[in-house]
PDB file of C-alpha atoms and ligand atoms in Angstrom:
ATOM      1  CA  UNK A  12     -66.230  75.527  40.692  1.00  0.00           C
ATOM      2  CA  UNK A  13     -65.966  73.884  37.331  1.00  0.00           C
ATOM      3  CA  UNK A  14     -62.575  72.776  35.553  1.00  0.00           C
ATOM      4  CA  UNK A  15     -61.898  75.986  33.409  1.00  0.00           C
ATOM      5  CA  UNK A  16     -64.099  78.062  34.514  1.00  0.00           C
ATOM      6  CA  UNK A  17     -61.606  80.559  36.352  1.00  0.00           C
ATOM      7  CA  UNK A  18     -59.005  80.938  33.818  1.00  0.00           C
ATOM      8  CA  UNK A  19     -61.848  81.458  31.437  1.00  0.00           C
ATOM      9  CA  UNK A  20     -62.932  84.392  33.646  1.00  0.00           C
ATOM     10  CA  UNK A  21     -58.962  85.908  34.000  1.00  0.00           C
ATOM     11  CA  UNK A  22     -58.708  85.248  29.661  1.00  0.00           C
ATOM     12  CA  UNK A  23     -62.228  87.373  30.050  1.00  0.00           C
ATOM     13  CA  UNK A  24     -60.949  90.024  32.356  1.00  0.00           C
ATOM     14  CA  UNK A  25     -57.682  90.507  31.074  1.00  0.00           C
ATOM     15  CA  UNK A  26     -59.090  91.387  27.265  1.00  0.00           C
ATOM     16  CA  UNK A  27     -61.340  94.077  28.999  1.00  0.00           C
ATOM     17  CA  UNK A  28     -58.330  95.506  30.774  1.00  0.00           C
ATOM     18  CA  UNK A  29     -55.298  97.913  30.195  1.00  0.00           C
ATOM     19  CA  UNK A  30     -51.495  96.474  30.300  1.00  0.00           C
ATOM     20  CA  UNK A  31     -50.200  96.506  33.690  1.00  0.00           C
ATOM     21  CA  UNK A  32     -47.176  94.903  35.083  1.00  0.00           C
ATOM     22  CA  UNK A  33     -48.617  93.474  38.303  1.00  0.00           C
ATOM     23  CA  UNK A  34     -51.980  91.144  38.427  1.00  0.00           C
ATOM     24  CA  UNK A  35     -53.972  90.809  41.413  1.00  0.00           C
ATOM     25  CA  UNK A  36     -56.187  87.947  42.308  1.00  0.00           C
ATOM     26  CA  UNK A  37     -58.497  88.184  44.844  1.00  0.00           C
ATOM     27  CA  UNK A  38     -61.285  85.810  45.652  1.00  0.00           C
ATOM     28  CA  UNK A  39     -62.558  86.769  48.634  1.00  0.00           C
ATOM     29  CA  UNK A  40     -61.518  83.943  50.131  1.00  0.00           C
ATOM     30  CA  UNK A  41     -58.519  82.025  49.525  1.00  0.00           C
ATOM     31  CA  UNK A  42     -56.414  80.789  46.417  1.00  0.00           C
ATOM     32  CA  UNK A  43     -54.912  78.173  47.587  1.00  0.00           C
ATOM     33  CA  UNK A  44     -58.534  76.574  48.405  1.00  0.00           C
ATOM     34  CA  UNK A  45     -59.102  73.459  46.567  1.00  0.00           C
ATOM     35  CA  UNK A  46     -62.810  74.114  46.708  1.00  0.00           C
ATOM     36  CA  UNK A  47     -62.344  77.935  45.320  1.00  0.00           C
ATOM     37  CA  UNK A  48     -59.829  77.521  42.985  1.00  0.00           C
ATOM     38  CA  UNK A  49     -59.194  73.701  41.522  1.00  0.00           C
ATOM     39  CA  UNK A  50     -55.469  72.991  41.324  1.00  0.00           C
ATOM     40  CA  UNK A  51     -55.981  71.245  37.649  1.00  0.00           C
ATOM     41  CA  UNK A  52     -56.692  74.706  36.561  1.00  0.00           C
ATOM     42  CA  UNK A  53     -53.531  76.128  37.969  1.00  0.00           C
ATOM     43  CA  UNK A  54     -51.491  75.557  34.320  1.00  0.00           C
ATOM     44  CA  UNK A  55     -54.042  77.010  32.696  1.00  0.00           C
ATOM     45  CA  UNK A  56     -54.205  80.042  35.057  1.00  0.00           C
ATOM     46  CA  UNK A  57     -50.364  80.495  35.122  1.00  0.00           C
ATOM     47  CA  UNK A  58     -49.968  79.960  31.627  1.00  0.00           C
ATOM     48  CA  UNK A  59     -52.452  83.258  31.761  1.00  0.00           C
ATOM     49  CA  UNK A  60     -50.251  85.057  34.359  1.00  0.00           C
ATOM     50  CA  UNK A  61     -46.972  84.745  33.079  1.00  0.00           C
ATOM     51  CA  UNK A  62     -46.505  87.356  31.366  1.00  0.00           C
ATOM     52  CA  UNK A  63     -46.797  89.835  34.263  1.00  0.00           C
ATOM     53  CA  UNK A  64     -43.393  90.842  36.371  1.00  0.00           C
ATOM     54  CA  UNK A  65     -45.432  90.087  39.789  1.00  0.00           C
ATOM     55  CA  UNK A  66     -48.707  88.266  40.584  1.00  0.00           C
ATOM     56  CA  UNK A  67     -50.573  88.312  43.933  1.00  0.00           C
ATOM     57  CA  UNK A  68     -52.908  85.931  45.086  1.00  0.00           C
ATOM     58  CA  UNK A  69     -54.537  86.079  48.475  1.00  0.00           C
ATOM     59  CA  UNK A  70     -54.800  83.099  51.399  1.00  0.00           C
ATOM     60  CA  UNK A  71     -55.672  82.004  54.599  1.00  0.00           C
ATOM     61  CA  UNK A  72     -52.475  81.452  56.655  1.00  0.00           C
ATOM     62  CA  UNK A  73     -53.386  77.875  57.431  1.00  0.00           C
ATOM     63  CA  UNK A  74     -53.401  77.160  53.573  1.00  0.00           C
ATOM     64  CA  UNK A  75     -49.535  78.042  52.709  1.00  0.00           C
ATOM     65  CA  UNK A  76     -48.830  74.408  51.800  1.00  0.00           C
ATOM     66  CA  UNK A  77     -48.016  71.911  49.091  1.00  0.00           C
ATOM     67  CA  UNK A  78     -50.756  73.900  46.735  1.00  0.00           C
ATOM     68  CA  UNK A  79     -49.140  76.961  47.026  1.00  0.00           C
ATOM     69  CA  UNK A  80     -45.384  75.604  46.275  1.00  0.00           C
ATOM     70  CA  UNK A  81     -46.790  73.962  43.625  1.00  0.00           C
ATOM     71  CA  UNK A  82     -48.720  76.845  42.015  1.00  0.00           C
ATOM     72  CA  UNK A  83     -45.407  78.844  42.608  1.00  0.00           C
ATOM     73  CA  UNK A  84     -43.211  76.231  40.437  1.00  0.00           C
ATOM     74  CA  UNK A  85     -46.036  76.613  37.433  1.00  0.00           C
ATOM     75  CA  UNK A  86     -44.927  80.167  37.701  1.00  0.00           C
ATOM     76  CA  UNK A  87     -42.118  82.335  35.848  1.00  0.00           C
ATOM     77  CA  UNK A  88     -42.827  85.504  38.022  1.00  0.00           C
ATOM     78  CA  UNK A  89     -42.581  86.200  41.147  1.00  0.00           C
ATOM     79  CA  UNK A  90     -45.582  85.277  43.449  1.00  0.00           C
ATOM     80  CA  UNK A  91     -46.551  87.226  46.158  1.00  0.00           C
ATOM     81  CA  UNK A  92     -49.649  86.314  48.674  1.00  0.00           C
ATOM     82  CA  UNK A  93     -51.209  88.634  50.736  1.00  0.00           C
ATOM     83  CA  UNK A  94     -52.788  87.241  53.935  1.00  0.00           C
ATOM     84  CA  UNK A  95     -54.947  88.829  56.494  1.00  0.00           C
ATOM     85  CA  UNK A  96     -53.257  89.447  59.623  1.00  0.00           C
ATOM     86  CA  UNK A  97     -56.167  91.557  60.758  1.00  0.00           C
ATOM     87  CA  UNK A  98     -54.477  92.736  64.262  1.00  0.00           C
ATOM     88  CA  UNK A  99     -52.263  91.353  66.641  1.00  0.00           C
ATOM     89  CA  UNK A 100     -54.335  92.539  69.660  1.00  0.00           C
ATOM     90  CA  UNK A 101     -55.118  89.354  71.274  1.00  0.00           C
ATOM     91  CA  UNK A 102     -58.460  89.175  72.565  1.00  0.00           C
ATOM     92  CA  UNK A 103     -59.327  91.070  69.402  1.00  0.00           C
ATOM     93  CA  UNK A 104     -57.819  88.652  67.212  1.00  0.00           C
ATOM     94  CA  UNK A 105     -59.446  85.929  68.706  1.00  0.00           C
ATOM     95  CA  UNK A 106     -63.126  87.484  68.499  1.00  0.00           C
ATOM     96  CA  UNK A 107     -62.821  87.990  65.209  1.00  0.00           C
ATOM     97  CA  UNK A 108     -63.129  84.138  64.769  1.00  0.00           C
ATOM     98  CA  UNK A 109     -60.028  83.999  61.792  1.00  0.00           C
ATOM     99  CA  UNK A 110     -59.282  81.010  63.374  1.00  0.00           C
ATOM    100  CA  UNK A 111     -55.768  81.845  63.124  1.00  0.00           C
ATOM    101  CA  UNK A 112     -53.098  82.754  65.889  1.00  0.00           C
ATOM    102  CA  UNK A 113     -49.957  84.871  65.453  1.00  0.00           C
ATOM    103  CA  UNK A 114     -47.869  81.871  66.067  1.00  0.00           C
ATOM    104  CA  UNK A 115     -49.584  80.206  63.178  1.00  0.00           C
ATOM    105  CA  UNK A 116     -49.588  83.471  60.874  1.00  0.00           C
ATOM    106  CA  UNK A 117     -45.366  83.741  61.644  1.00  0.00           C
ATOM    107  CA  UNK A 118     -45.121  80.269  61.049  1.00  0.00           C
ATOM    108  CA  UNK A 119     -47.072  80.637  57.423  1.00  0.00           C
ATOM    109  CA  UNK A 120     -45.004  83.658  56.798  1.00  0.00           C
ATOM    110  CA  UNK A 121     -41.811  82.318  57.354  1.00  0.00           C
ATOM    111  CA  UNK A 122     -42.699  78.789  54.790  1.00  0.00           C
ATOM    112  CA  UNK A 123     -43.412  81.908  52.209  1.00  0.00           C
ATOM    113  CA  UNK A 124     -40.469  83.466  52.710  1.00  0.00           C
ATOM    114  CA  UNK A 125     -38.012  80.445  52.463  1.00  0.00           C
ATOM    115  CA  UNK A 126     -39.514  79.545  48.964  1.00  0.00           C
ATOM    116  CA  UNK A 127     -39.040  83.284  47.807  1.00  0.00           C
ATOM    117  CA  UNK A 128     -42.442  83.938  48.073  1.00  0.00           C
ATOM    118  CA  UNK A 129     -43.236  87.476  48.805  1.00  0.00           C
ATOM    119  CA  UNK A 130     -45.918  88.568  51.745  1.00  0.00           C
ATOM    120  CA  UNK A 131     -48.458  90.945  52.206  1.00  0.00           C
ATOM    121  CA  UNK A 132     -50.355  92.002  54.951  1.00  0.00           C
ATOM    122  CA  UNK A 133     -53.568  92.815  55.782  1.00  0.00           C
ATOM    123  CA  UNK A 134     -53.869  95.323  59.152  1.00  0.00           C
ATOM    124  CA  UNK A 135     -57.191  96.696  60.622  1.00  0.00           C
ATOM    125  CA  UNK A 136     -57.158 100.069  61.608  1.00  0.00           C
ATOM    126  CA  UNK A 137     -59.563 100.057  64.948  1.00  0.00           C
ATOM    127  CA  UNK A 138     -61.131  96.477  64.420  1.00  0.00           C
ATOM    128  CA  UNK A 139     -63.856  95.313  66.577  1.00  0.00           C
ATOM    129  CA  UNK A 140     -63.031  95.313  70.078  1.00  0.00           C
ATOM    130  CA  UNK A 141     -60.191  97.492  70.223  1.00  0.00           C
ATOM    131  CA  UNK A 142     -61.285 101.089  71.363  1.00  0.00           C
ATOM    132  CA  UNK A 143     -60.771 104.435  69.767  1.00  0.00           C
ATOM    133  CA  UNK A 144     -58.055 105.674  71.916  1.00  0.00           C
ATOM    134  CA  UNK A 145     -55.746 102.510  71.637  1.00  0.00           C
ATOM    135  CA  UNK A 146     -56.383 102.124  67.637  1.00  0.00           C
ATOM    136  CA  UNK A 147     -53.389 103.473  67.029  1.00  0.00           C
ATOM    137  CA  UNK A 148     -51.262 101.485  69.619  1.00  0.00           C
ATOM    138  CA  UNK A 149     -52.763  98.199  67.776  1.00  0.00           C
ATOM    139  CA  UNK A 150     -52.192  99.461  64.477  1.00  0.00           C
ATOM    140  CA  UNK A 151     -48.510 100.193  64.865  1.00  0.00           C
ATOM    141  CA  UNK A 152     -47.932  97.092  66.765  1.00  0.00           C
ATOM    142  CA  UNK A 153     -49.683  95.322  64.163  1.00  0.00           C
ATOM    143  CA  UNK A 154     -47.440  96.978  61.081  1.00  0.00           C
ATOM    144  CA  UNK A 155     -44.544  96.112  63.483  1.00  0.00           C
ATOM    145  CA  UNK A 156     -45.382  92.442  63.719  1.00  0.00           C
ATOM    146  CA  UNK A 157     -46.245  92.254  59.732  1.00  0.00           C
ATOM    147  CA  UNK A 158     -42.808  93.920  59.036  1.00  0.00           C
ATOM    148  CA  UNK A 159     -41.095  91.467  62.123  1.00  0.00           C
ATOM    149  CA  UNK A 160     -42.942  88.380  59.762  1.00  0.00           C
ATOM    150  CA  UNK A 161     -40.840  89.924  56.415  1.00  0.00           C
ATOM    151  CA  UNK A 162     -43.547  91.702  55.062  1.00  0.00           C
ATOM    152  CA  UNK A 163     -42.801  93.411  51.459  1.00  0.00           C
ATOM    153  CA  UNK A 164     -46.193  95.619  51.779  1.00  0.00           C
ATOM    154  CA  UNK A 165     -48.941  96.088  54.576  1.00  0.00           C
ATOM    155  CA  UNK A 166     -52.287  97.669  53.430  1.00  0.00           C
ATOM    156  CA  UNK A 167     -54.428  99.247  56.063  1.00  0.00           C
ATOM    157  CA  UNK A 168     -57.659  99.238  56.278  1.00  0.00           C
ATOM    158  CA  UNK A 169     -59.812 101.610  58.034  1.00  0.00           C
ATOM    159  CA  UNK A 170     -62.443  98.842  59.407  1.00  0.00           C
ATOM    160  CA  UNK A 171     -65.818  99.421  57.694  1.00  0.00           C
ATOM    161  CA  UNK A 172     -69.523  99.069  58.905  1.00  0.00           C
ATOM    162  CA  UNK A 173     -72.011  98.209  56.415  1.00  0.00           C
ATOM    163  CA  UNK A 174     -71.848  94.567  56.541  1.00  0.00           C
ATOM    164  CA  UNK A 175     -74.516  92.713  58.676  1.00  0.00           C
ATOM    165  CA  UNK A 176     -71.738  91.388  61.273  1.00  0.00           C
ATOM    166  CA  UNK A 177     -69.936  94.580  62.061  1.00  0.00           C
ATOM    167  CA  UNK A 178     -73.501  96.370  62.124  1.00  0.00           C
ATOM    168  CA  UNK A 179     -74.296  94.052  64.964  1.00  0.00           C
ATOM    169  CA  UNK A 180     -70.997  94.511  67.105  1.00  0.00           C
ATOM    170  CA  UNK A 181     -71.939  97.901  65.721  1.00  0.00           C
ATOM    171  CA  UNK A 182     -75.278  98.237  67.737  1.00  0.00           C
ATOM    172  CA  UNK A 183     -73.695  96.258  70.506  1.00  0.00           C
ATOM    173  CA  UNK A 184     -71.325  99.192  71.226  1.00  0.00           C
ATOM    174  CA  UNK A 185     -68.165  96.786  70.610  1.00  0.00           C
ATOM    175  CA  UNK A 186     -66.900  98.464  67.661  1.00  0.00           C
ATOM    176  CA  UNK A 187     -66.920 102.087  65.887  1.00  0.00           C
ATOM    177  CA  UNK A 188     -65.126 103.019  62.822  1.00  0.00           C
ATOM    178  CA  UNK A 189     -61.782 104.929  63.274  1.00  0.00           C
ATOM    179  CA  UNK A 190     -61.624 108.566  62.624  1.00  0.00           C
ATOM    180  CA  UNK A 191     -59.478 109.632  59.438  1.00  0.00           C
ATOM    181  CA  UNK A 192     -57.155 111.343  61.825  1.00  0.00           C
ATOM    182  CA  UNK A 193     -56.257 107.649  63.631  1.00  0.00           C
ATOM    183  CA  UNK A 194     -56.066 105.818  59.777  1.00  0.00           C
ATOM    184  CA  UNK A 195     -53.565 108.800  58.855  1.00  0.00           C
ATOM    185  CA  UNK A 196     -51.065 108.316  61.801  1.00  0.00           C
ATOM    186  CA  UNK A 197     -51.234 104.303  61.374  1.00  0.00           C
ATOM    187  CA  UNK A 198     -50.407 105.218  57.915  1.00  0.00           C
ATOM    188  CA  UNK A 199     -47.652 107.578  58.658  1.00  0.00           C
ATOM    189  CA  UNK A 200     -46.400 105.134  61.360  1.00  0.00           C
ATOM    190  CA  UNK A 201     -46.185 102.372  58.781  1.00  0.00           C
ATOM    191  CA  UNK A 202     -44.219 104.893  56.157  1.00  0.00           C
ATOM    192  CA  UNK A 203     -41.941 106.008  58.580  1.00  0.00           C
ATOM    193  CA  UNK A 204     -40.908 102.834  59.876  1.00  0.00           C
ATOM    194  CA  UNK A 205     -39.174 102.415  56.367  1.00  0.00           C
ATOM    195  CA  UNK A 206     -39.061  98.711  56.923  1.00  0.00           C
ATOM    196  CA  UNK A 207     -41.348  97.998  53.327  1.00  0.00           C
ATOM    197  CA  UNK A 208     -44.202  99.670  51.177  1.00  0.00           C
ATOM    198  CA  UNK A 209     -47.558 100.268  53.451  1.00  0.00           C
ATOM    199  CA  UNK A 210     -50.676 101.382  51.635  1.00  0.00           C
ATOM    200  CA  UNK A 211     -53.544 103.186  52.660  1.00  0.00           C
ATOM    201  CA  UNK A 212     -56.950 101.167  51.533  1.00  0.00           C
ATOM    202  CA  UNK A 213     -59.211 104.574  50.548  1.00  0.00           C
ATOM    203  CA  UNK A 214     -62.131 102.073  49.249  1.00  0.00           C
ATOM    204  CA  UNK A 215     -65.466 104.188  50.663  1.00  0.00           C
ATOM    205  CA  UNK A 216     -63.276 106.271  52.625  1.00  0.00           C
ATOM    206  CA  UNK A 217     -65.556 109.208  52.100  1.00  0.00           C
ATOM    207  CA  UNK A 218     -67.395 107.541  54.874  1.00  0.00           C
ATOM    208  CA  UNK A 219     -64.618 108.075  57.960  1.00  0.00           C
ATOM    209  CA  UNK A 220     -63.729 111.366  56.019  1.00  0.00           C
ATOM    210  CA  UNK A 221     -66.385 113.527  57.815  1.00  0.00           C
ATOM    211  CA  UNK A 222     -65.307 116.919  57.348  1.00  0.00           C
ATOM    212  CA  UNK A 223     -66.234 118.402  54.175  1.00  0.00           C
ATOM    213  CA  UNK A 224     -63.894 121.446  54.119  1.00  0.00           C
ATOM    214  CA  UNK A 225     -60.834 119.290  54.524  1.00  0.00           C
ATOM    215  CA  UNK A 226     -61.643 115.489  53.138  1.00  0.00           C
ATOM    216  CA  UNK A 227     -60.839 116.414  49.979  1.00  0.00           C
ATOM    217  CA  UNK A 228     -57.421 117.246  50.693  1.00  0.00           C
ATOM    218  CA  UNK A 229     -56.755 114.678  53.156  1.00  0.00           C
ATOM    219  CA  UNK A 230     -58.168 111.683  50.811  1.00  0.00           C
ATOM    220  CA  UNK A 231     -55.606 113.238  48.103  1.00  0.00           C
ATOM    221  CA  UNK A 232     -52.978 113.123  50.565  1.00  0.00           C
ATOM    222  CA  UNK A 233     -53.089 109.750  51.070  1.00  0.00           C
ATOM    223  CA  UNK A 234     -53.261 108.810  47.401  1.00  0.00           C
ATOM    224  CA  UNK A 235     -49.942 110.784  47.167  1.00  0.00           C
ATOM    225  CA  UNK A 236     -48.850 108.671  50.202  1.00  0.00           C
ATOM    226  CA  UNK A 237     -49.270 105.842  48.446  1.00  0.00           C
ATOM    227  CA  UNK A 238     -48.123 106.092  45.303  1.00  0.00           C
ATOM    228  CA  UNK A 239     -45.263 107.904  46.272  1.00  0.00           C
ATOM    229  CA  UNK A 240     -44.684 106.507  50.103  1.00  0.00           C
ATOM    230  CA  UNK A 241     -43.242 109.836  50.998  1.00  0.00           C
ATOM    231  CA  UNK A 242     -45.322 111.660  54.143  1.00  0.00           C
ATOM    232  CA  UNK A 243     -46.118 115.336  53.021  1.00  0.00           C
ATOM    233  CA  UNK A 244     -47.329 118.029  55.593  1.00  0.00           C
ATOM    234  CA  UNK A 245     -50.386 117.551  57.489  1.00  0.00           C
ATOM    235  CA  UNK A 246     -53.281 118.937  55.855  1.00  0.00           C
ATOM    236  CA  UNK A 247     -54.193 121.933  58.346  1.00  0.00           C
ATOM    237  CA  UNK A 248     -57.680 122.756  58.901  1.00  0.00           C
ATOM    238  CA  UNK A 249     -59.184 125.230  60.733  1.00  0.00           C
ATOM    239  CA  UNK A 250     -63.079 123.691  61.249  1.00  0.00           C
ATOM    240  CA  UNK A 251     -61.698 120.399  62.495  1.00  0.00           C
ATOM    241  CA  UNK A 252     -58.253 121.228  63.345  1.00  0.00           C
ATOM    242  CA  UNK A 253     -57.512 117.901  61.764  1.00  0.00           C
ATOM    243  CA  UNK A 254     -59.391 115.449  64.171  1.00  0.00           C
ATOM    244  CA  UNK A 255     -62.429 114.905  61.883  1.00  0.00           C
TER     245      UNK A 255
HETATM  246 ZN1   ZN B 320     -61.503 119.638  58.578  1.00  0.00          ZN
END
């Protein structure tokens, strides 16, 4: 990437955009890479952030280090970075080829937290290799772990097909996408926990929302969940009985 081209692009984005407190950053890949993001560009970039109350970057565990503290010092906000924990079922974990263990993701959580760095947490809902009926198991031990690792916010995400590699595990019968009903109690199991904010991910949910006389409803639900994190009633339904 070359010198100034990436806080060219946020002084780009930023004129197209509304005010807003918070700024995300998200690079698909991580911020703290030197070969994604140079650091000489991080003055520039914070110079461009600091007027927001809160900015969020995302990383790979194994890249909390010396960039990160030192992108944090350029800063007059508070920094939060959201990493992927993914799941904390083991085998699971491990097949998914993050290259990271739990050990190492505590251990990256913990540097964060002792330079008042705030964490969030990525959690798939019924990843690859975890079946339907112990989805939710894995997601509530996996919002438990995130909160255990100090966690200000967890977003799950219902695990999507679409892309070539889950199509494959797809057709090889190791993975199906979770039903709405499973994403909903992971969601309500991360609310009621109380332990930090948890946020349901409703990018192309439409496609795990199958039933048409309830989705609807049920997607609004959990737009109210998370804006408000307060569980209303179950949205009743008398064609799926609510396990569409
Ligand atoms: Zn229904």
């Amino acid at each position: 990437m070359p010198l100034g081209a990436i806080p060219e692009q946020i002084e780009f984005a930023l004129q197209q955009l509304p005010p807003a407190r918070h700024i995300k950053l998200y690079n698909s890949g991580s911020f703290f890479d030197i070969q994604a993001i140079p650091p000489d560009d991080y003055p520039a970039i914070a110079a461009l952030l600091n007027p927001f109350e809160r900015v969020i970057v995302e990383s790979h565990p194994a890249l909390i280090g010396d960039q990160c503290l030192r992108f944090r010092d350029l800063l007059s906000t508070q920094l939060e970075v959201a990493m992927g924990l993914e799941t904390v079922h083991p085998e699971a974990l491990e097949k998914l080829n993050k290259r990271v263990t739990l050990e190492q993701f505590a251990a990256a959580a913990k540097r964060l937290r002792e330079q008042a760095i705030d964490l969030r947490v990525f959690v798939l809902v019924q990843p690859p290799f975890v079946c339907s009926d112990e989805a939710l198991h894995w997601a509530q031990r996996s919002l438990d772990f995130a909160f255990d690792c100090n966690a200000n916010a967890v977003t799950l995400i219902p695990t999507r097909a679409g892309n070539g590699a889950m199509d494959l595990l797809q057709q090889a019968g190791a993975f199906t996408p979770p039903d709405l009903q499973t994403f909903e109690r992971s969601v309500e199991y991360g609310i009621s926990r109380w332990r930090g904010r948890v946020f349901a991910d409703l990018w192309e949910i439409e496609r795990i929302a199958t039933c048409m006389h309830c989705n609807t409803a049920r997607i609004a639900r959990l737009e109210h969940i998370n804006l408000t994190q307060i569980i209303p009633p179950v949205v009743t339904c008398e064609h799926c009985k609510g396990a569409a």
